[in-house]
XYZ file of C-alpha atoms in Angstrom:
149
model
C -4.051 -12.164 -9.349
C -0.397 -12.196 -10.629
C 2.237 -10.120 -8.956
C 5.005 -8.119 -10.648
C 8.424 -7.933 -9.576
C 8.884 -5.716 -6.542
C 5.945 -6.754 -4.767
C 7.852 -7.506 -1.753
C 9.457 -3.939 -1.808
C 12.903 -6.018 -2.317
C 14.382 -5.676 -5.889
C 12.165 -3.585 -7.719
C 12.727 -2.911 -11.390
C 14.618 0.001 -12.218
C 12.087 3.001 -13.072
C 9.094 1.622 -11.245
C 9.554 3.661 -7.947
C 6.668 5.723 -7.079
C 6.939 9.561 -7.464
C 5.787 10.383 -3.888
C 5.356 13.909 -4.748
C 3.011 13.339 -7.616
C 1.194 10.909 -5.587
C 0.835 13.335 -2.462
C -0.561 15.785 -4.942
C -3.147 13.167 -6.164
C -4.151 12.690 -2.560
C -4.517 16.565 -1.825
C -6.761 16.874 -5.092
C -8.704 13.473 -4.075
C -9.160 14.537 -0.471
C -10.670 17.763 -1.527
C -13.274 16.338 -3.579
C -14.620 14.552 -0.546
C -14.292 17.555 1.737
C -11.170 15.930 3.483
C -7.703 17.256 4.413
C -4.305 15.733 3.979
C -2.656 15.975 7.475
C 0.526 14.251 6.999
C 2.953 12.461 4.523
C 5.318 9.915 5.597
C 7.859 8.755 2.807
C 8.969 4.786 3.024
C 12.388 4.967 3.675
C 14.146 1.689 3.817
C 11.221 0.026 5.466
C 7.826 0.166 5.420
C 7.468 -0.869 1.590
C 4.900 1.953 1.363
C 4.390 5.617 1.526
C 1.758 6.833 4.083
C -0.494 9.943 3.212
C -2.746 10.600 6.219
C -6.134 11.977 5.508
C -8.851 13.508 7.724
C -12.327 13.107 6.841
C -15.274 14.496 9.324
C -13.676 12.834 12.366
C -12.263 9.684 10.424
C -8.490 9.411 9.844
C -7.470 7.352 6.650
C -3.761 6.378 5.956
C -3.532 6.018 2.388
C -0.779 3.407 1.708
C 1.135 3.543 -1.664
C 3.162 0.787 -2.565
C 6.678 2.176 -3.435
C 7.305 -0.040 -6.741
C 3.850 -1.088 -7.899
C 1.013 1.183 -8.784
C -0.900 -0.276 -5.878
C -2.928 1.698 -3.100
C -4.716 0.636 0.146
C -6.341 2.288 2.841
C -5.671 1.736 6.650
C -6.461 2.976 10.279
C -3.687 4.971 11.336
C -1.079 3.451 13.367
C 0.774 4.382 16.618
C 4.419 5.234 16.158
C 6.375 1.985 16.037
C 3.265 -0.210 15.405
C 3.788 -2.518 12.489
C 0.208 -3.814 12.457
C -1.914 -2.823 9.539
C -5.802 -2.698 9.809
C -7.007 -2.345 6.200
C -10.177 -0.343 5.740
C -12.335 0.705 2.644
C -13.373 4.187 1.759
C -15.381 4.099 -1.474
C -15.500 7.867 -1.690
C -11.872 8.361 -1.612
C -11.020 5.232 -3.719
C -13.348 6.713 -6.507
C -11.459 9.996 -6.355
C -8.014 8.266 -6.449
C -8.952 6.217 -9.334
C -10.253 9.024 -11.147
C -6.932 10.792 -10.842
C -4.068 8.070 -11.499
C -3.536 4.693 -12.824
C -2.863 3.095 -9.430
C -5.221 0.313 -8.587
C -7.009 0.801 -5.127
C -7.377 -2.720 -3.422
C -10.509 -3.752 -1.834
C -10.459 -5.577 1.551
C -11.621 -8.902 -0.159
C -8.357 -8.352 -2.288
C -6.094 -7.534 0.745
C -7.222 -10.364 2.542
C -6.887 -12.961 -0.109
C -4.800 -15.760 1.043
C -1.314 -15.586 -0.567
C -1.785 -19.444 -1.703
C -4.420 -17.994 -4.057
C -1.671 -15.355 -5.543
C 0.449 -16.085 -8.499
C 4.306 -15.340 -7.385
C 5.870 -16.869 -10.173
C 7.261 -13.394 -11.579
C 9.217 -12.769 -8.644
C 12.631 -13.131 -8.385
C 14.291 -15.584 -6.221
C 15.175 -12.678 -3.553
C 11.805 -12.008 -3.530
C 10.713 -15.749 -2.929
C 13.436 -15.927 -0.523
C 11.767 -12.973 1.830
C 8.362 -14.608 1.336
C 9.695 -17.786 2.567
C 11.451 -16.033 5.725
C 8.714 -13.540 6.670
C 5.655 -16.122 5.832
C 2.777 -13.400 4.856
C -0.335 -14.910 5.029
C -2.406 -12.508 2.683
C -1.732 -10.413 -0.369
C -2.050 -7.331 2.005
C 0.431 -8.742 4.214
C 2.913 -9.270 1.286
C 2.336 -5.881 -0.543
C 2.504 -3.815 2.495
C 5.229 -4.843 5.094
C 8.026 -3.736 7.316
C 10.381 -6.050 6.293
C 14.132 -5.132 6.659
């Protein structure tokens, strides 16, 4: 996989920022298709590098993570306030519903756990390369969905 500029959340190209309102609407519609409910929306701010849309399905809570600069989505277990550890999960039903409504790519666990050594980082600018050298992410998921400042 070759990453596009902005993957780290630093120095994203102009015009590639996520429209959170539009993606939230996608999540509301996707949640309804699997009999789930959107229970919260947390914009990225300065950090993290992603927006979070909380979805409740039966007794399960799912955090839908939407990268701020790239059309990439992942699912995670909800985090406690202030916790920066992300436990990625899969939800095929929600993934299919989101994929049917948007061009964003929903990453699988295998993709998220891909070692960074197997990822093509050549398109990232020197500032992003410096951030990777400083923070030392081990996997694609750690690079894309981060709390770097």
